[in-house]
Structure formats: structure tokens, C-alpha cells
Short mmCIF file of C-alpha atoms in Angstrom, two decimals:
data_model
loop_
_atom_site.label_atom_id
_atom_site.label_comp_id
_atom_site.label_asym_id
_atom_site.label_seq_id
_atom_site.Cartn_x
_atom_site.Cartn_y
_atom_site.Cartn_z
CA MET A 472 105.61 75.53 120.56
CA MET A 473 105.86 75.94 116.79
CA GLY A 474 107.95 78.72 115.33
CA TRP A 475 106.68 81.59 113.21
CA SER A 476 105.27 80.43 109.85
CA GLU A 477 103.29 81.68 106.88
CA LYS A 478 100.12 81.06 108.91
CA ASP A 479 101.18 83.98 111.12
CA ILE A 480 101.16 86.49 108.25
CA PRO A 481 98.24 88.86 108.87
CA SER A 482 95.85 89.85 106.11
CA GLN A 483 97.56 91.91 103.41
CA HIS A 484 94.33 92.99 101.68
CA GLY A 485 94.55 96.55 100.42
CA LYS A 486 98.35 96.66 100.58
CA ARG A 487 100.55 97.46 97.60
CA VAL A 488 103.85 95.56 97.62
CA ILE A 489 106.95 95.55 95.42
CA VAL A 490 109.25 92.51 95.55
CA THR A 491 112.52 92.52 93.61
CA GLY A 492 113.67 89.20 92.18
CA THR A 493 111.41 86.70 90.42
CA GLY A 494 112.99 83.41 91.55
CA GLY A 495 113.84 81.73 94.82
CA LEU A 496 113.07 83.91 97.83
CA GLY A 497 111.43 86.65 95.77
CA PHE A 498 109.02 84.17 94.22
CA GLN A 499 108.20 82.64 97.60
CA ALA A 500 107.65 86.04 99.22
CA ALA A 501 105.35 87.12 96.38
CA ARG A 502 103.46 83.81 96.53
CA ALA A 503 102.87 84.10 100.27
CA LEU A 504 101.85 87.76 100.16
CA THR A 505 99.41 87.35 97.28
CA ALA A 506 97.84 84.42 99.13
CA LYS A 507 97.16 86.86 101.97
CA GLY A 508 95.55 89.38 99.61
CA ALA A 509 98.39 91.79 98.79
CA ASP A 510 98.59 93.56 95.43
CA VAL A 511 102.13 92.60 94.38
CA VAL A 512 104.46 93.92 91.72
CA LEU A 513 107.16 91.34 91.02
CA ALA A 514 110.19 93.11 89.56
CA GLY A 515 113.06 91.48 87.69
CA ARG A 516 115.40 91.61 84.71
CA ASN A 517 113.97 88.75 82.69
CA PRO A 518 110.39 89.10 81.36
CA ASP A 519 110.22 85.39 80.49
CA LYS A 520 111.08 84.37 84.06
CA GLY A 521 108.67 86.97 85.36
CA THR A 522 105.81 85.68 83.22
CA LYS A 523 106.47 82.11 84.33
CA ALA A 524 106.58 83.17 87.99
CA LEU A 525 103.20 84.90 87.63
CA ALA A 526 101.70 81.79 86.03
CA ARG A 527 102.95 79.59 88.88
CA ILE A 528 101.53 81.95 91.51
CA ARG A 529 98.16 82.17 89.75
CA ALA A 530 98.04 78.38 89.59
CA ILE A 531 98.27 78.39 93.39
CA THR A 532 96.10 81.48 94.01
CA PRO A 533 93.81 81.97 91.00
CA ASP A 534 92.61 85.40 92.14
CA ALA A 535 96.14 86.63 92.94
CA LYS A 536 96.67 90.34 92.37
CA ILE A 537 100.12 90.29 90.82
CA THR A 538 101.91 91.88 87.87
CA PHE A 539 105.45 91.79 86.52
CA GLU A 540 107.58 94.85 85.79
CA ARG A 541 111.04 94.87 84.29
CA LEU A 542 113.77 96.15 86.60
CA ASP A 543 117.53 95.79 86.17
CA LEU A 544 119.20 96.78 89.43
CA ALA A 545 122.55 96.87 87.62
CA SER A 546 121.33 99.94 85.72
CA LEU A 547 120.46 103.21 87.46
CA ALA A 548 118.52 104.22 84.34
CA SER A 549 116.37 101.10 84.67
CA VAL A 550 115.83 101.82 88.37
CA SER A 551 114.74 105.37 87.59
CA ALA A 552 112.41 104.24 84.79
CA PHE A 553 110.84 101.57 87.01
CA ALA A 554 110.24 104.04 89.84
CA GLY A 555 108.68 106.42 87.34
CA ARG A 556 106.23 103.76 86.17
CA MET A 557 105.34 102.89 89.75
CA SER A 558 104.65 106.57 90.45
CA ASP A 559 102.36 107.11 87.47
CA ASP A 560 99.14 106.41 89.37
CA GLY A 561 100.33 107.98 92.62
CA ARG A 562 99.22 105.00 94.68
CA PRO A 563 100.87 104.59 98.10
CA LEU A 564 103.45 101.83 98.49
CA ASP A 565 103.00 99.86 101.70
CA LEU A 566 105.93 97.46 101.44
CA LEU A 567 109.18 97.30 99.49
CA ILE A 568 111.15 94.05 99.67
CA ASN A 569 114.71 94.54 98.43
CA ASN A 570 115.47 90.90 97.69
CA ALA A 571 117.09 90.48 94.25
CA GLY A 572 120.80 89.86 94.05
CA VAL A 573 123.82 88.18 92.54
CA ALA A 574 126.42 86.12 94.40
CA ILE A 575 130.02 84.92 94.20
CA VAL A 576 130.66 86.24 90.69
CA PRO A 577 133.97 84.51 89.76
CA LYS A 578 135.54 87.33 87.74
CA ARG A 579 135.11 91.02 88.41
CA GLN A 580 132.25 92.44 86.36
CA GLU A 581 130.76 95.92 86.24
CA THR A 582 127.24 97.27 86.07
CA GLN A 583 126.15 99.63 83.31
CA ASP A 584 127.22 102.51 85.55
CA GLY A 585 130.70 101.14 86.26
CA PHE A 586 130.07 99.68 89.72
CA GLU A 587 131.42 96.27 90.73
CA LEU A 588 128.52 93.96 89.91
CA GLN A 589 127.78 92.53 93.36
CA ILE A 590 127.73 95.77 95.35
CA GLY A 591 126.22 97.55 92.35
CA THR A 592 123.26 95.17 92.21
CA ASN A 593 122.82 94.10 95.81
CA HIS A 594 123.31 97.48 97.48
CA ILE A 595 123.67 100.47 95.16
CA GLY A 596 120.75 99.51 92.91
CA HIS A 597 118.48 98.89 95.88
CA PHE A 598 119.60 102.11 97.57
CA ALA A 599 118.63 104.08 94.46
CA LEU A 600 115.35 102.17 94.17
CA THR A 601 114.40 102.88 97.78
CA MET A 602 115.17 106.59 97.45
CA ARG A 603 113.20 106.81 94.19
CA LEU A 604 110.19 105.06 95.75
CA MET A 605 110.32 106.95 99.06
CA PRO A 606 107.59 109.47 98.06
CA LEU A 607 105.20 106.54 97.50
CA LEU A 608 106.22 104.89 100.77
CA LEU A 609 105.59 108.12 102.67
CA LYS A 610 102.02 108.17 101.34
CA ALA A 611 101.23 104.83 103.01
CA ARG A 612 99.75 104.49 106.49
CA ALA A 613 102.39 102.11 107.86
CA PRO A 614 105.13 101.75 105.22
CA ARG A 615 107.92 99.23 105.54
CA VAL A 616 111.19 98.46 103.72
CA VAL A 617 112.84 95.06 104.15
CA SER A 618 116.31 94.33 102.79
CA LEU A 619 117.87 90.91 102.29
CA SER A 620 121.33 90.46 103.76
CA SER A 621 123.29 87.25 104.34
CA ASN A 622 125.14 85.55 107.17
CA MET A 623 128.20 86.20 105.01
CA HIS A 624 127.92 89.87 105.93
CA LYS A 625 129.90 88.88 109.03
CA ARG A 626 132.90 88.17 106.81
CA GLY A 627 132.47 91.35 104.81
CA THR A 628 134.36 94.63 104.99
CA ILE A 629 133.40 97.94 103.40
CA ASN A 630 136.46 98.93 101.39
CA PHE A 631 135.85 102.67 101.33
CA ASP A 632 139.20 103.27 99.61
CA ASP A 633 138.37 100.75 96.86
CA LEU A 634 134.62 100.21 97.05
CA GLN A 635 134.48 98.88 93.49
CA LEU A 636 137.34 96.45 94.21
CA ALA A 637 139.26 97.58 91.15
CA ARG A 638 142.62 96.89 92.84
CA LYS A 639 141.85 93.60 94.55
CA TYR A 640 138.84 91.40 93.80
CA SER A 641 137.67 88.12 95.29
CA PRO A 642 134.23 86.62 94.61
CA ALA A 643 133.39 85.88 98.24
CA GLY A 644 134.91 89.13 99.48
CA ALA A 645 132.82 91.14 97.04
CA TYR A 646 129.68 89.29 98.07
CA GLY A 647 130.40 89.77 101.77
CA GLN A 648 130.97 93.49 101.22
CA SER A 649 127.71 93.81 99.29
CA LYS A 650 125.67 92.05 101.96
CA LEU A 651 127.30 94.01 104.77
CA ALA A 652 126.40 97.16 102.85
CA THR A 653 122.82 95.93 102.49
CA LEU A 654 122.46 95.40 106.23
CA MET A 655 124.15 98.71 107.08
CA PHE A 656 121.74 100.46 104.73
CA ALA A 657 118.70 98.81 106.33
CA LEU A 658 119.82 99.84 109.82
CA GLU A 659 120.80 103.36 108.80
CA LEU A 660 117.54 103.87 106.91
CA ASP A 661 115.61 103.04 110.06
CA THR A 662 117.78 105.40 112.10
CA GLN A 663 117.21 108.26 109.66
CA MET A 664 113.47 107.63 109.53
CA LYS A 665 113.22 107.81 113.31
CA GLN A 666 115.42 110.92 113.51
CA GLN A 667 113.21 112.71 110.99
CA GLY A 668 109.98 111.52 112.60
CA LEU A 669 108.92 109.69 109.43
CA PRO A 670 106.73 106.56 109.54
CA VAL A 671 108.80 104.20 107.37
CA ILE A 672 109.99 101.09 109.22
CA SER A 673 113.18 99.49 107.92
CA ALA A 674 114.21 95.95 108.85
CA ALA A 675 116.47 93.25 107.41
CA ALA A 676 116.63 89.48 107.10
CA HIS A 677 118.81 86.65 105.91
CA PRO A 678 117.66 83.22 104.66
CA GLY A 679 120.33 81.01 106.15
CA ILE A 680 121.29 78.37 103.59
CA ALA A 681 118.34 78.09 101.23
CA ARG A 682 117.89 76.17 98.01
CA THR A 683 117.52 79.06 95.55
CA ASP A 684 118.88 80.02 92.14
CA LEU A 685 121.02 82.86 93.50
CA MET A 686 124.25 81.37 92.15
CA ASN A 687 122.66 81.31 88.69
CA ASN A 688 121.88 85.04 88.67
CA GLY A 689 125.35 86.35 87.88
CA PRO A 690 127.40 85.95 84.71
CA ALA A 691 127.70 82.49 83.24
CA GLY A 692 130.80 80.35 83.60
CA GLN A 693 130.67 79.17 87.21
CA PRO A 694 129.34 75.58 86.93
CA VAL A 695 131.71 74.22 89.59
CA LEU A 696 130.69 76.89 92.10
CA GLN A 697 127.04 76.27 91.30
CA ALA A 698 127.41 72.51 91.78
CA VAL A 699 129.19 72.92 95.14
CA SER A 700 126.64 75.48 96.30
CA HIS A 701 123.70 73.27 95.38
CA LEU A 702 125.27 70.28 97.16
CA ILE A 703 125.73 72.29 100.38
CA GLU A 704 122.17 73.56 100.13
CA ARG A 705 120.82 70.02 99.83
CA ILE A 706 122.86 68.69 102.76
CA VAL A 707 122.53 71.43 105.39
CA GLY A 708 120.06 73.91 103.96
CA GLN A 709 116.33 74.44 103.77
CA SER A 710 113.81 75.04 101.02
CA ALA A 711 113.33 78.41 99.36
CA ALA A 712 109.92 78.69 101.04
CA GLU A 713 111.55 78.18 104.44
CA GLY A 714 114.38 80.54 103.53
CA ALA A 715 111.85 83.26 102.73
CA LEU A 716 110.30 83.14 106.22
CA PRO A 717 112.75 85.60 107.86
CA LEU A 718 112.05 88.02 105.01
CA LEU A 719 108.30 87.56 105.41
CA ARG A 720 108.42 87.97 109.17
CA ALA A 721 110.40 91.20 108.85
CA ALA A 722 107.86 92.36 106.26
CA THR A 723 104.61 91.49 108.05
CA ASP A 724 105.03 90.86 111.78
CA PRO A 725 103.05 93.62 113.55
CA ALA A 726 105.56 93.56 116.41
CA VAL A 727 108.39 94.87 114.18
CA ARG A 728 109.29 98.43 115.13
CA GLY A 729 112.31 98.98 112.89
CA GLY A 730 115.99 98.08 113.04
CA GLU A 731 115.34 94.35 113.54
CA TYR A 732 117.34 91.64 111.77
CA PHE A 733 115.72 88.24 111.29
CA GLY A 734 117.29 84.90 110.39
CA PRO A 735 116.87 81.16 111.02
CA ALA A 736 116.82 80.21 114.70
CA GLY A 737 119.35 77.35 114.46
CA CYS A 738 122.69 77.68 116.25
CA THR A 739 124.52 78.26 112.95
CA GLU A 740 121.60 80.24 111.48
CA ALA A 741 121.62 77.86 108.50
CA LYS A 742 118.00 76.77 108.88
CA GLY A 743 115.12 77.00 111.28
CA ALA A 744 112.13 79.15 112.15
CA PRO A 745 112.68 82.92 111.75
CA GLU A 746 113.83 84.73 114.88
CA LEU A 747 115.74 87.88 115.76
CA VAL A 748 119.47 87.39 115.12
CA GLN A 749 122.52 89.53 115.71
CA ALA A 750 124.10 91.83 113.16
CA SER A 751 127.89 92.03 113.22
CA PRO A 752 129.65 94.89 115.03
CA LYS A 753 130.66 96.25 111.61
CA ALA A 754 127.00 96.51 110.61
CA LYS A 755 126.23 98.38 113.84
CA ASP A 756 129.03 100.94 113.36
CA ALA A 757 127.03 104.17 113.19
CA ALA A 758 129.86 106.27 111.72
CA ALA A 759 130.55 103.73 108.99
CA ARG A 760 126.85 103.48 108.19
CA ARG A 761 126.58 107.24 107.77
CA ARG A 762 129.68 107.25 105.58
CA LEU A 763 128.29 104.48 103.38
CA TRP A 764 125.02 106.39 103.10
CA GLN A 765 126.83 109.52 101.93
CA VAL A 766 128.86 107.53 99.40
CA SER A 767 125.69 105.86 98.12
CA VAL A 768 123.97 109.23 97.67
CA ARG A 769 126.93 110.47 95.65
CA LEU A 770 127.16 107.34 93.49
CA THR A 771 123.45 107.17 92.71
CA GLY A 772 122.60 110.84 92.44
CA THR A 773 119.65 110.24 94.74
CA GLU A 774 118.91 111.36 98.26
CA MET A 775 116.18 111.17 100.85
CA PRO A 776 113.17 113.20 99.72
CA ILE A 777 112.09 115.64 102.43
CA PRO A 778 108.29 115.75 102.79
CA ALA A 779 106.70 119.16 102.34
#
């Protein structure tokens, strides 16, 4: 029996989708969803990359409904401006895919708002984006939010006493913290939606080891890390299209009810068809998730909109 594939994605006609990140997994998710009829907004920092991604998708699906919008997740002002533009026409938002990210930044960097770059981009920026777009999600019939974590979340720790890692920074530690935060957010969002009786489904996914340009998304100056990463990806990893399948299953499988975490089915979760996988005990810690939520609200100046 074959595993879940793009052929299993149901029709997305009539659905409005936002995907963050124009390369790698974001590109593949947007490509697959437009092929199924979705109206996709591809959001990213670099207009040139965005324009090229749109051209590639239209070469595959000439009638693709897809546009590019600039979004810098390392800037809360950019997040707010993007959400404002998306709200201009008042159209419901059916699906938000929080995919964009940076990884293994060798030296500590900060976002425009003073957050450590990896948690600032991967978690805090997406938290703010989700809260800003929540009114549009709540207008949709069956809204869904999917957040991209990583198997490295299992090595992460939320350093509540030094969340920005100002005292002690390591590239992998910062990445693990950011991806643990991403998964905790996805699980807590689903919990809060259910507690409030709201229709938004929140799920998460990780790509295993996929051949993407993630290592190129942070600051320059890490050619050795990039070379090692690309070698590992070639030897034990899978393509970006295959790596996007857990994300796409979390986003489109009608059986998803919220709180699920998808990843490759292989024993090491490096590659394979997308299946349900286990989050770490740290990610399931309800008290820590609530604490992270409260910290994120304070840092972003956003909170869950309460429907009238």
C-alpha cells in the first residue's frame, strides 16, 4: 500500500491560502496547492525570489491563482503591515501555513525588534502573524493553521530566563529552541481553539531531512555549515517536494481534527511518506505551553481576538 502523496490532496478550489517562505518547502506547498485550485498568497522577504517562484509555478500550472506579498517575519512592523493588506478586502482565510524560517545561524543576530533571530523569525514572527490574521481565519468555514517544526525540537529547551539567548548562544541550541517553540505554539493554539469553541484547527509538521535552501536563509558567512548540511541532505535526505508532504497532509487531510503532528514515516523520521509522529514530552507540557503563549503575547503586543 502506497503512502499518502500529493494525489491525496482534495480539491482546494475556492480556498484562500497564505504560505510563508518562497523557496524549498514553501515553494513546493504553494505549487501543490495551486495545482489543486487554491488561491495562494506566497509571502517572503525577497521580491525577486518571490517573482521567480511565481514564474516557476505558472510554468507548471498556467492558470495558477497565486500572488506574491512581501513579509519579513523578523520585523513585527512588516508582519502588521502584511496582515493589514490581507485584511483590506475582508476575504476569509481558509489556510495559513507558517513555514518560513532560518536555521543554525553561526553568530547571534537580532531581529529589528531585538529578538534573537531564530526564535524571532521562526516562532515570534509567526505567532504575531497568526494573531493578526485570526479575524480572517474565523470568517472561513473550516479554517486551519499549520506550523513547521523540526525533529530538532527534541533537542530544544525553552530558556524562559534567557529566551533571547543573550547570555549563552549556540547555533543549534537556538534553532532547537525555536522549533520547540513552534510546535508548542501549534499544540497550544489548537487547545485554546477547542476551549473557546472556535473552528480553527491547528496542526504541525516536520520535513525530516529535506534538500532545501533553509541554511541559506540566515546571515551570510556559513559556507562550511551549508556544505555539510547539503552533503547530509544528499546522502540520507529526500527532495523538497517529498519534505513538503507532511506539511501538505497536515494542511489538507480531511481526517485532521487538530493537535496532530506529521513527519516522515521512516524509523529515524529522516524521510518517508507522511504519517503521525510523536512530539517530545517538552512540547506536550501544558504549563510550559501556556507560559510560552503568555510571553509571546507580551513580546508581540498581540493576543487572541475574541469574536463578537
